[in-house]
C-alpha cells in the first residue's frame, strides 16, 4: 500500500511537470499566432477596418488557433467543390498564399493575398497568378508545371462532366496555353511574356475585374 | 456546406483569379453585387433571456426561421428586438448551431420539447452533430415506441362494438380476451384444453401396470387407448374449431395464415388428421409415430395466453445475430477439440473415441461442463487437451450470453413499462376528465343562469346575475359565448355525463316535478349547480367506475361516445319551464371533452343511479332522453 501510494505520488508529480511543459508550448503557440493589430493590417492592405473585421471573424471561426495548416486549407476549399477533388489545386493555392513558406497560413498572409486578388492592380494580380503557376518559384513556368496546374483544375470538375473528360484534355489545354503565351518558343514562360500576353488579351483583362465586389 | 465555410466564399472566389489566364473562353457575368450587407448586431429576446449575434451569423442558414425574412414577423418595434416566446434553454443550442455550424442535443432536455423547438425554428434534426446524434436517435426511438404503444392501445379500445361487423367483433374477441365475457370464456376454455391435451400426451406414456391379458407392463396410452383417443379427438376438435374461427375472423386471412401462431396451430392438429387418414400399414405407422411428436407443439399455443412467453420468443428473435455467433463459435470450438481429442486418444486401446464425430459428443459434454463420464480420455495428452477443452467451453459460452440476457431484460422492462403506462393511463385520464369537466361545468352553469335569466326574469335575475358576475372573468364570458354559438350552429346542446348516461339507458320519460325542481334550483345558486355539480358527479362516478372495473364482462364497452339519434327532451332546467320543448327531437351534444379509455357502463340499473343523489335532480336526468357525447 505504501509502495503504491509512493508510486502514484511520483506519477502525479511527473505528469504535472509534463503538463507544465505542454502548457508552456501551447501558450507560446497561442501567442505566436495572434495577428498584428488592426491598424497595421489596415495600412498594409487595401481593406477597410470593417472588412478586416468581417474577414477575421470568418477566419477565426474556421481556424480557432489562428493559423491554417494545409490540411484545413484543403478541407475548406474542397467544400466548395463537392463533385471533384480540389485538394491538388488547394495545395498549389496554399503555397501561393504561404508567402514565407513556413507551412502555415496566418491571418496576415491570408489577408495580404486577398488584398492583392480583390483590390490589387492588374499587374499585381497577374504577378500573383504567375506565382501560383510557378510551382518551384524559379521564375519560369515549364510545361510540366503548367500540366500539373491544369490537371489540378480539371480534377476539381470531377467525373460527371459534359462532354466527358478525356485523358488528354489537360495536355491539349496546356499546348494551347503555351502557344499563346510562349512568345519566343523556348519551352518556358517568363513573367514578362506572361504579363505582356495577358495584357493584350481582352478576355483575360475583363475577367481580372470579375471579383472586385466580392467583399 | 458548413456555414462557417460560407464565410470563406469570398476567398474562394478571389482565388478563382488563378484560373483566369488559363481560361480560353470569356467568363460569365458575376451576379449583381449584394446590397451593402447590413453589418450589425441582432438582438434576440427569448422569453426574457437576451441573446445577441451578428446578422451575418444568422444569415448563414437562409432556409431557417432566423436566417430568413420569417424572423421579421417576430420583430418587436418598441424594443427594437426580435422577441420569441419560446424556451431560452433550448434556444441556446439553436443559436450555437448558427455560430458553430454544429447542432448539439442536450441530454437533459425532453426529446419532444427539443423536437418542437427545432421544428419551430426550421432546423432539420439530421444536422445534429455526430457527438450527440446517437443519443438523440435513441431517445427518439424510445419516444416513438412509447407513442406507438399508446396508439395501439387506443386503437384497440377505440372501436365501438356495435359498429363493427360480426367478423371484426370476433377478431377483437380473439385478440383481446378482456373485451367481452364470451371472449374470456373462450380464452379459458382453450387454455384448459391445451393443458389437458398436453397432460394427456404426457400421461399416456407412463407405465400403467400390466395389461388385461399380459404380464408385461404397458403404458397408459396402450391400456386405455380408447379413452385417450376420445380425449385427443375432443381436444383436436376444439382446436380445429378455434383455428377455423380465427381464420374466419381474421382481417387479412393471408397474413393470418402466414403468422407463426397459425402455423403452430396447424402443426398441433395435423398429426391427428394424418393419423386418421393413414391405415395401419407397418411402414407408415413408423412415420406416424414420429408424427405424434408434433403434438407437443400444442404447448406453444400457450404463448397466446402468456405475455412472458411472447417476450421470450421476441427476445430470441431479436438476438438472432448473437445466437448465431454463439452457435458458430461453439461449432468451431467443437470441431477443433474433437479433432484434437480423437488424434490424442488414437493411441490408447479400447478408446471410446472411435471417430471424430464420436468425439463431438465428448467435446460438447465437456464444454458445457456436463461431464457425463461415458467418454473419458485415458492418455496424458488426451487429458491435457480435455482440460483445455472444458476451460475454454466455459469462456465461449459465457461471452454471448450476457448480450442475450441484457436484450431480454431491455425488452421485458419495456413491456413492463408499457403495462404500467396503460394502468396509469386510466387514472390519469380520469383526473384530466375531472379537471376538464370543471370547465364544462362552468359552461353549463353559465347556461343555466342565462336560460333562467331569459325565462324567469324576476326571481332568478339576481341569482343568475350573481352567478354570472361571480363566475365569469373576461375570458370565460367569451368562451361561453363561443360554446353557445356552437350549440346554435349544430342545433345540439351541451349536457353533462350523468344526463348522457341516463338518457342512453333509454329510460322512459318521467314527467316529473319540472316546476318544483326548477324553483328549488332557482332558489339557491348552489342548487342550480346541483344538476352538474362535481359533488354529485363524484358520488355517481364512484359506483360507475367500480362497475366498469367489476362488470367488464357484462358491460358493453363504449370507448368513445358517439352521436346517436334519439328523441330528446331538453335539458334539466329548460325542461323545467318549457314543456313545449319536449317535442324537440334533436339529439344533443354532450360536453365530454375527453376520449375516455374508461368503460362507460351501459346497463346501470335505474336503481343505482339515485344513490345518494338528490332525488329531484336525478329524476331530472332520467327524463333526459338525450344521448350522445362527442369528444370535444
PDB file of N, CA and C in Angstrom, chain B residues 470-548:
ATOM      1  N   UNK B 470     -70.110  36.425 -10.681  1.00  0.00           N
ATOM      2  CA  UNK B 470     -69.126  35.762  -9.814  1.00  0.00           C
ATOM      3  C   UNK B 470     -68.225  34.837 -10.618  1.00  0.00           C
ATOM      4  N   UNK B 471     -68.876  34.093 -11.488  1.00  0.00           N
ATOM      5  CA  UNK B 471     -68.106  33.002 -12.078  1.00  0.00           C
ATOM      6  C   UNK B 471     -67.394  33.372 -13.358  1.00  0.00           C
ATOM      7  N   UNK B 472     -67.590  34.549 -13.882  1.00  0.00           N
ATOM      8  CA  UNK B 472     -67.091  34.765 -15.234  1.00  0.00           C
ATOM      9  C   UNK B 472     -66.167  35.953 -15.395  1.00  0.00           C
ATOM     10  N   UNK B 473     -64.884  35.717 -15.319  1.00  0.00           N
ATOM     11  CA  UNK B 473     -63.953  36.755 -15.761  1.00  0.00           C
ATOM     12  C   UNK B 473     -63.993  36.849 -17.275  1.00  0.00           C
ATOM     13  N   UNK B 474     -63.307  37.846 -17.869  1.00  0.00           N
ATOM     14  CA  UNK B 474     -63.435  38.163 -19.289  1.00  0.00           C
ATOM     15  C   UNK B 474     -63.333  36.975 -20.221  1.00  0.00           C
ATOM     16  N   UNK B 475     -62.296  36.152 -20.034  1.00  0.00           N
ATOM     17  CA  UNK B 475     -62.090  35.034 -20.938  1.00  0.00           C
ATOM     18  C   UNK B 475     -63.283  34.100 -20.913  1.00  0.00           C
ATOM     19  N   UNK B 476     -63.765  33.843 -19.710  1.00  0.00           N
ATOM     20  CA  UNK B 476     -64.839  32.875 -19.564  1.00  0.00           C
ATOM     21  C   UNK B 476     -66.066  33.310 -20.355  1.00  0.00           C
ATOM     22  N   UNK B 477     -66.342  34.593 -20.256  1.00  0.00           N
ATOM     23  CA  UNK B 477     -67.561  35.083 -20.916  1.00  0.00           C
ATOM     24  C   UNK B 477     -67.500  34.793 -22.406  1.00  0.00           C
ATOM     25  N   UNK B 478     -66.377  35.148 -22.981  1.00  0.00           N
ATOM     26  CA  UNK B 478     -66.265  34.939 -24.420  1.00  0.00           C
ATOM     27  C   UNK B 478     -66.277  33.470 -24.772  1.00  0.00           C
ATOM     28  N   UNK B 479     -65.645  32.686 -23.906  1.00  0.00           N
ATOM     29  CA  UNK B 479     -65.611  31.249 -24.147  1.00  0.00           C
ATOM     30  C   UNK B 479     -67.006  30.664 -24.117  1.00  0.00           C
ATOM     31  N   UNK B 480     -67.767  31.093 -23.143  1.00  0.00           N
ATOM     32  CA  UNK B 480     -69.117  30.558 -23.042  1.00  0.00           C
ATOM     33  C   UNK B 480     -69.958  30.981 -24.220  1.00  0.00           C
ATOM     34  N   UNK B 481     -69.746  32.221 -24.624  1.00  0.00           N
ATOM     35  CA  UNK B 481     -70.497  32.684 -25.786  1.00  0.00           C
ATOM     36  C   UNK B 481     -70.167  31.841 -26.996  1.00  0.00           C
ATOM     37  N   UNK B 482     -68.906  31.516 -27.080  1.00  0.00           N
ATOM     38  CA  UNK B 482     -68.470  30.701 -28.211  1.00  0.00           C
ATOM     39  C   UNK B 482     -69.141  29.336 -28.204  1.00  0.00           C
ATOM     40  N   UNK B 483     -69.176  28.728 -27.033  1.00  0.00           N
ATOM     41  CA  UNK B 483     -69.801  27.413 -26.930  1.00  0.00           C
ATOM     42  C   UNK B 483     -71.290  27.504 -27.252  1.00  0.00           C
ATOM     43  N   UNK B 484     -71.818  28.610 -26.863  1.00  0.00           N
ATOM     44  CA  UNK B 484     -73.234  28.797 -27.146  1.00  0.00           C
ATOM     45  C   UNK B 484     -73.475  28.921 -28.643  1.00  0.00           C
ATOM     46  N   UNK B 485     -72.603  29.659 -29.271  1.00  0.00           N
ATOM     47  CA  UNK B 485     -72.724  29.777 -30.730  1.00  0.00           C
ATOM     48  C   UNK B 485     -72.657  28.405 -31.373  1.00  0.00           C
ATOM     49  N   UNK B 486     -71.745  27.592 -30.848  1.00  0.00           N
ATOM     50  CA  UNK B 486     -71.603  26.244 -31.411  1.00  0.00           C
ATOM     51  C   UNK B 486     -72.877  25.441 -31.236  1.00  0.00           C
ATOM     52  N   UNK B 487     -73.443  25.598 -30.083  1.00  0.00           N
ATOM     53  CA  UNK B 487     -74.696  24.896 -29.842  1.00  0.00           C
ATOM     54  C   UNK B 487     -75.733  25.302 -30.859  1.00  0.00           C
ATOM     55  N   UNK B 488     -75.817  26.618 -31.072  1.00  0.00           N
ATOM     56  CA  UNK B 488     -76.810  27.113 -32.014  1.00  0.00           C
ATOM     57  C   UNK B 488     -76.509  26.647 -33.421  1.00  0.00           C
ATOM     58  N   UNK B 489     -75.253  26.567 -33.707  1.00  0.00           N
ATOM     59  CA  UNK B 489     -74.878  26.156 -35.057  1.00  0.00           C
ATOM     60  C   UNK B 489     -75.289  24.733 -35.327  1.00  0.00           C
ATOM     61  N   UNK B 490     -74.993  23.883 -34.345  1.00  0.00           N
ATOM     62  CA  UNK B 490     -75.218  22.467 -34.586  1.00  0.00           C
ATOM     63  C   UNK B 490     -76.578  21.999 -34.135  1.00  0.00           C
ATOM     64  N   UNK B 491     -77.303  22.928 -33.544  1.00  0.00           N
ATOM     65  CA  UNK B 491     -78.618  22.532 -33.057  1.00  0.00           C
ATOM     66  C   UNK B 491     -78.543  21.434 -32.013  1.00  0.00           C
ATOM     67  N   UNK B 492     -77.413  21.375 -31.377  1.00  0.00           N
ATOM     68  CA  UNK B 492     -77.242  20.415 -30.293  1.00  0.00           C
ATOM     69  C   UNK B 492     -76.876  21.205 -29.060  1.00  0.00           C
ATOM     70  N   UNK B 493     -77.022  20.586 -27.938  1.00  0.00           N
ATOM     71  CA  UNK B 493     -76.663  21.293 -26.724  1.00  0.00           C
ATOM     72  C   UNK B 493     -75.691  20.490 -25.893  1.00  0.00           C
ATOM     73  N   UNK B 494     -75.037  21.206 -25.038  1.00  0.00           N
ATOM     74  CA  UNK B 494     -74.108  20.527 -24.149  1.00  0.00           C
ATOM     75  C   UNK B 494     -74.841  20.034 -22.920  1.00  0.00           C
ATOM     76  N   UNK B 495     -74.589  18.800 -22.567  1.00  0.00           N
ATOM     77  CA  UNK B 495     -75.062  18.344 -21.270  1.00  0.00           C
ATOM     78  C   UNK B 495     -73.925  17.603 -20.601  1.00  0.00           C
ATOM     79  N   UNK B 496     -74.180  17.222 -19.382  1.00  0.00           N
ATOM     80  CA  UNK B 496     -73.079  16.567 -18.669  1.00  0.00           C
ATOM     81  C   UNK B 496     -73.195  15.047 -18.729  1.00  0.00           C
ATOM     82  N   UNK B 497     -72.277  14.432 -18.126  1.00  0.00           N
ATOM     83  CA  UNK B 497     -72.099  12.993 -18.263  1.00  0.00           C
ATOM     84  C   UNK B 497     -73.279  12.209 -17.743  1.00  0.00           C
ATOM     85  N   UNK B 498     -73.730  12.650 -16.585  1.00  0.00           N
ATOM     86  CA  UNK B 498     -74.810  11.911 -15.949  1.00  0.00           C
ATOM     87  C   UNK B 498     -76.023  11.863 -16.864  1.00  0.00           C
ATOM     88  N   UNK B 499     -76.328  13.032 -17.354  1.00  0.00           N
ATOM     89  CA  UNK B 499     -77.503  13.125 -18.205  1.00  0.00           C
ATOM     90  C   UNK B 499     -77.367  12.210 -19.398  1.00  0.00           C
ATOM     91  N   UNK B 500     -76.196  12.225 -19.931  1.00  0.00           N
ATOM     92  CA  UNK B 500     -75.989  11.418 -21.113  1.00  0.00           C
ATOM     93  C   UNK B 500     -76.206   9.944 -20.794  1.00  0.00           C
ATOM     94  N   UNK B 501     -75.627   9.510 -19.709  1.00  0.00           N
ATOM     95  CA  UNK B 501     -75.741   8.095 -19.391  1.00  0.00           C
ATOM     96  C   UNK B 501     -77.169   7.703 -19.124  1.00  0.00           C
ATOM     97  N   UNK B 502     -77.800   8.608 -18.382  1.00  0.00           N
ATOM     98  CA  UNK B 502     -79.187   8.317 -18.063  1.00  0.00           C
ATOM     99  C   UNK B 502     -80.003   8.182 -19.340  1.00  0.00           C
ATOM    100  N   UNK B 503     -79.770   9.040 -20.241  1.00  0.00           N
ATOM    101  CA  UNK B 503     -80.566   9.002 -21.457  1.00  0.00           C
ATOM    102  C   UNK B 503     -80.206   7.798 -22.296  1.00  0.00           C
ATOM    103  N   UNK B 504     -78.972   7.466 -22.283  1.00  0.00           N
ATOM    104  CA  UNK B 504     -78.566   6.338 -23.104  1.00  0.00           C
ATOM    105  C   UNK B 504     -79.205   5.046 -22.644  1.00  0.00           C
ATOM    106  N   UNK B 505     -79.463   4.998 -21.404  1.00  0.00           N
ATOM    107  CA  UNK B 505     -80.134   3.827 -20.888  1.00  0.00           C
ATOM    108  C   UNK B 505     -81.519   3.664 -21.456  1.00  0.00           C
ATOM    109  N   UNK B 506     -81.987   4.694 -22.066  1.00  0.00           N
ATOM    110  CA  UNK B 506     -83.303   4.616 -22.706  1.00  0.00           C
ATOM    111  C   UNK B 506     -84.414   4.498 -21.697  1.00  0.00           C
ATOM    112  N   UNK B 507     -84.185   5.255 -20.663  1.00  0.00           N
ATOM    113  CA  UNK B 507     -85.240   5.238 -19.643  1.00  0.00           C
ATOM    114  C   UNK B 507     -86.429   6.002 -20.157  1.00  0.00           C
ATOM    115  N   UNK B 508     -87.565   5.549 -19.840  1.00  0.00           N
ATOM    116  CA  UNK B 508     -88.768   6.252 -20.292  1.00  0.00           C
ATOM    117  C   UNK B 508     -88.880   7.586 -19.603  1.00  0.00           C
ATOM    118  N   UNK B 509     -89.466   8.448 -20.331  1.00  0.00           N
ATOM    119  CA  UNK B 509     -89.634   9.791 -19.806  1.00  0.00           C
ATOM    120  C   UNK B 509     -90.443   9.770 -18.540  1.00  0.00           C
ATOM    121  N   UNK B 510     -89.881  10.427 -17.617  1.00  0.00           N
ATOM    122  CA  UNK B 510     -90.669  10.589 -16.405  1.00  0.00           C
ATOM    123  C   UNK B 510     -91.037  12.043 -16.304  1.00  0.00           C
ATOM    124  N   UNK B 511     -92.296  12.259 -16.519  1.00  0.00           N
ATOM    125  CA  UNK B 511     -92.731  13.653 -16.481  1.00  0.00           C
ATOM    126  C   UNK B 511     -92.892  14.103 -15.066  1.00  0.00           C
ATOM    127  N   UNK B 512     -91.811  14.462 -14.563  1.00  0.00           N
ATOM    128  CA  UNK B 512     -91.926  14.816 -13.161  1.00  0.00           C
ATOM    129  C   UNK B 512     -91.668  16.265 -12.894  1.00  0.00           C
ATOM    130  N   UNK B 513     -91.831  16.494 -11.733  1.00  0.00           N
ATOM    131  CA  UNK B 513     -91.504  17.709 -10.994  1.00  0.00           C
ATOM    132  C   UNK B 513     -90.693  18.761 -11.741  1.00  0.00           C
ATOM    133  N   UNK B 514     -91.145  19.126 -12.891  1.00  0.00           N
ATOM    134  CA  UNK B 514     -90.321  20.091 -13.603  1.00  0.00           C
ATOM    135  C   UNK B 514     -90.284  21.409 -12.870  1.00  0.00           C
ATOM    136  N   UNK B 515     -91.493  21.794 -12.492  1.00  0.00           N
ATOM    137  CA  UNK B 515     -91.532  23.122 -11.902  1.00  0.00           C
ATOM    138  C   UNK B 515     -90.900  23.161 -10.529  1.00  0.00           C
ATOM    139  N   UNK B 516     -91.199  22.138  -9.810  1.00  0.00           N
ATOM    140  CA  UNK B 516     -90.674  22.142  -8.441  1.00  0.00           C
ATOM    141  C   UNK B 516     -89.155  22.120  -8.470  1.00  0.00           C
ATOM    142  N   UNK B 517     -88.646  21.334  -9.333  1.00  0.00           N
ATOM    143  CA  UNK B 517     -87.176  21.256  -9.378  1.00  0.00           C
ATOM    144  C   UNK B 517     -86.580  22.572  -9.815  1.00  0.00           C
ATOM    145  N   UNK B 518     -87.286  23.186 -10.750  1.00  0.00           N
ATOM    146  CA  UNK B 518     -86.710  24.446 -11.214  1.00  0.00           C
ATOM    147  C   UNK B 518     -86.750  25.486 -10.129  1.00  0.00           C
ATOM    148  N   UNK B 519     -87.864  25.520  -9.422  1.00  0.00           N
ATOM    149  CA  UNK B 519     -87.940  26.518  -8.356  1.00  0.00           C
ATOM    150  C   UNK B 519     -86.911  26.213  -7.291  1.00  0.00           C
ATOM    151  N   UNK B 520     -86.808  24.922  -6.999  1.00  0.00           N
ATOM    152  CA  UNK B 520     -85.815  24.590  -5.965  1.00  0.00           C
ATOM    153  C   UNK B 520     -84.423  24.980  -6.427  1.00  0.00           C
ATOM    154  N   UNK B 521     -84.220  24.837  -7.689  1.00  0.00           N
ATOM    155  CA  UNK B 521     -82.871  25.168  -8.142  1.00  0.00           C
ATOM    156  C   UNK B 521     -82.682  26.666  -8.261  1.00  0.00           C
ATOM    157  N   UNK B 522     -83.720  27.370  -8.578  1.00  0.00           N
ATOM    158  CA  UNK B 522     -83.521  28.809  -8.688  1.00  0.00           C
ATOM    159  C   UNK B 522     -83.313  29.442  -7.321  1.00  0.00           C
ATOM    160  N   UNK B 523     -83.879  28.815  -6.320  1.00  0.00           N
ATOM    161  CA  UNK B 523     -83.795  29.452  -5.010  1.00  0.00           C
ATOM    162  C   UNK B 523     -82.349  29.580  -4.560  1.00  0.00           C
ATOM    163  N   UNK B 524     -81.612  28.621  -4.901  1.00  0.00           N
ATOM    164  CA  UNK B 524     -80.212  28.734  -4.471  1.00  0.00           C
ATOM    165  C   UNK B 524     -79.281  28.532  -5.658  1.00  0.00           C
ATOM    166  N   UNK B 525     -78.383  29.399  -5.803  1.00  0.00           N
ATOM    167  CA  UNK B 525     -77.414  29.228  -6.890  1.00  0.00           C
ATOM    168  C   UNK B 525     -76.688  27.905  -6.784  1.00  0.00           C
ATOM    169  N   UNK B 526     -76.573  27.474  -5.582  1.00  0.00           N
ATOM    170  CA  UNK B 526     -75.896  26.204  -5.430  1.00  0.00           C
ATOM    171  C   UNK B 526     -76.762  25.081  -5.929  1.00  0.00           C
ATOM    172  N   UNK B 527     -78.049  25.254  -5.710  1.00  0.00           N
ATOM    173  CA  UNK B 527     -78.957  24.244  -6.220  1.00  0.00           C
ATOM    174  C   UNK B 527     -78.904  24.178  -7.742  1.00  0.00           C
ATOM    175  N   UNK B 528     -78.722  25.334  -8.301  1.00  0.00           N
ATOM    176  CA  UNK B 528     -78.585  25.394  -9.746  1.00  0.00           C
ATOM    177  C   UNK B 528     -77.494  24.454 -10.213  1.00  0.00           C
ATOM    178  N   UNK B 529     -76.410  24.613  -9.505  1.00  0.00           N
ATOM    179  CA  UNK B 529     -75.256  23.832  -9.934  1.00  0.00           C
ATOM    180  C   UNK B 529     -75.402  22.370  -9.565  1.00  0.00           C
ATOM    181  N   UNK B 530     -76.493  22.090  -8.810  1.00  0.00           N
ATOM    182  CA  UNK B 530     -76.603  20.698  -8.383  1.00  0.00           C
ATOM    183  C   UNK B 530     -76.771  19.776  -9.581  1.00  0.00           C
ATOM    184  N   UNK B 531     -77.327  20.338 -10.639  1.00  0.00           N
ATOM    185  CA  UNK B 531     -77.510  19.491 -11.806  1.00  0.00           C
ATOM    186  C   UNK B 531     -76.193  18.925 -12.289  1.00  0.00           C
ATOM    187  N   UNK B 532     -75.227  19.792 -12.242  1.00  0.00           N
ATOM    188  CA  UNK B 532     -73.959  19.330 -12.789  1.00  0.00           C
ATOM    189  C   UNK B 532     -72.852  19.478 -11.773  1.00  0.00           C
ATOM    190  N   UNK B 533     -73.205  19.272 -10.541  1.00  0.00           N
ATOM    191  CA  UNK B 533     -72.205  19.521  -9.508  1.00  0.00           C
ATOM    192  C   UNK B 533     -71.154  18.423  -9.513  1.00  0.00           C
ATOM    193  N   UNK B 534     -70.025  18.853  -9.138  1.00  0.00           N
ATOM    194  CA  UNK B 534     -68.937  17.899  -9.091  1.00  0.00           C
ATOM    195  C   UNK B 534     -69.165  16.904  -7.974  1.00  0.00           C
ATOM    196  N   UNK B 535     -69.745  17.424  -6.948  1.00  0.00           N
ATOM    197  CA  UNK B 535     -70.010  16.561  -5.800  1.00  0.00           C
ATOM    198  C   UNK B 535     -70.840  15.377  -6.231  1.00  0.00           C
ATOM    199  N   UNK B 536     -71.900  15.725  -6.935  1.00  0.00           N
ATOM    200  CA  UNK B 536     -72.784  14.673  -7.376  1.00  0.00           C
ATOM    201  C   UNK B 536     -72.080  13.747  -8.322  1.00  0.00           C
ATOM    202  N   UNK B 537     -71.360  14.371  -9.167  1.00  0.00           N
ATOM    203  CA  UNK B 537     -70.682  13.542 -10.157  1.00  0.00           C
ATOM    204  C   UNK B 537     -69.792  12.541  -9.460  1.00  0.00           C
ATOM    205  N   UNK B 538     -69.148  13.061  -8.418  1.00  0.00           N
ATOM    206  CA  UNK B 538     -68.227  12.146  -7.743  1.00  0.00           C
ATOM    207  C   UNK B 538     -68.973  10.959  -7.199  1.00  0.00           C
ATOM    208  N   UNK B 539     -70.056  11.230  -6.509  1.00  0.00           N
ATOM    209  CA  UNK B 539     -70.748  10.101  -5.910  1.00  0.00           C
ATOM    210  C   UNK B 539     -71.281   9.190  -6.982  1.00  0.00           C
ATOM    211  N   UNK B 540     -71.588   9.787  -8.093  1.00  0.00           N
ATOM    212  CA  UNK B 540     -72.110   8.921  -9.135  1.00  0.00           C
ATOM    213  C   UNK B 540     -70.986   8.176  -9.805  1.00  0.00           C
ATOM    214  N   UNK B 541     -69.910   8.873  -9.923  1.00  0.00           N
ATOM    215  CA  UNK B 541     -68.817   8.257 -10.652  1.00  0.00           C
ATOM    216  C   UNK B 541     -68.261   7.055  -9.959  1.00  0.00           C
ATOM    217  N   UNK B 542     -68.259   7.128  -8.652  1.00  0.00           N
ATOM    218  CA  UNK B 542     -67.597   6.038  -7.937  1.00  0.00           C
ATOM    219  C   UNK B 542     -68.257   4.703  -8.228  1.00  0.00           C
ATOM    220  N   UNK B 543     -69.561   4.620  -8.076  1.00  0.00           N
ATOM    221  CA  UNK B 543     -70.151   3.319  -8.411  1.00  0.00           C
ATOM    222  C   UNK B 543     -69.934   3.016  -9.882  1.00  0.00           C
ATOM    223  N   UNK B 544     -69.912   4.068 -10.667  1.00  0.00           N
ATOM    224  CA  UNK B 544     -69.742   3.850 -12.092  1.00  0.00           C
ATOM    225  C   UNK B 544     -68.406   3.191 -12.378  1.00  0.00           C
ATOM    226  N   UNK B 545     -67.385   3.780 -11.791  1.00  0.00           N
ATOM    227  CA  UNK B 545     -66.062   3.241 -12.094  1.00  0.00           C
ATOM    228  C   UNK B 545     -65.915   1.852 -11.509  1.00  0.00           C
ATOM    229  N   UNK B 546     -66.522   1.670 -10.353  1.00  0.00           N
ATOM    230  CA  UNK B 546     -66.448   0.337  -9.783  1.00  0.00           C
ATOM    231  C   UNK B 546     -67.057  -0.672 -10.724  1.00  0.00           C
ATOM    232  N   UNK B 547     -68.177  -0.249 -11.226  1.00  0.00           N
ATOM    233  CA  UNK B 547     -68.864  -1.163 -12.125  1.00  0.00           C
ATOM    234  C   UNK B 547     -68.024  -1.426 -13.345  1.00  0.00           C
ATOM    235  N   UNK B 548     -67.426  -0.355 -13.795  1.00  0.00           N
ATOM    236  CA  UNK B 548     -66.680  -0.548 -15.029  1.00  0.00           C
ATOM    237  C   UNK B 548     -65.570  -1.545 -14.819  1.00  0.00           C
TER     238      UNK B 548
END
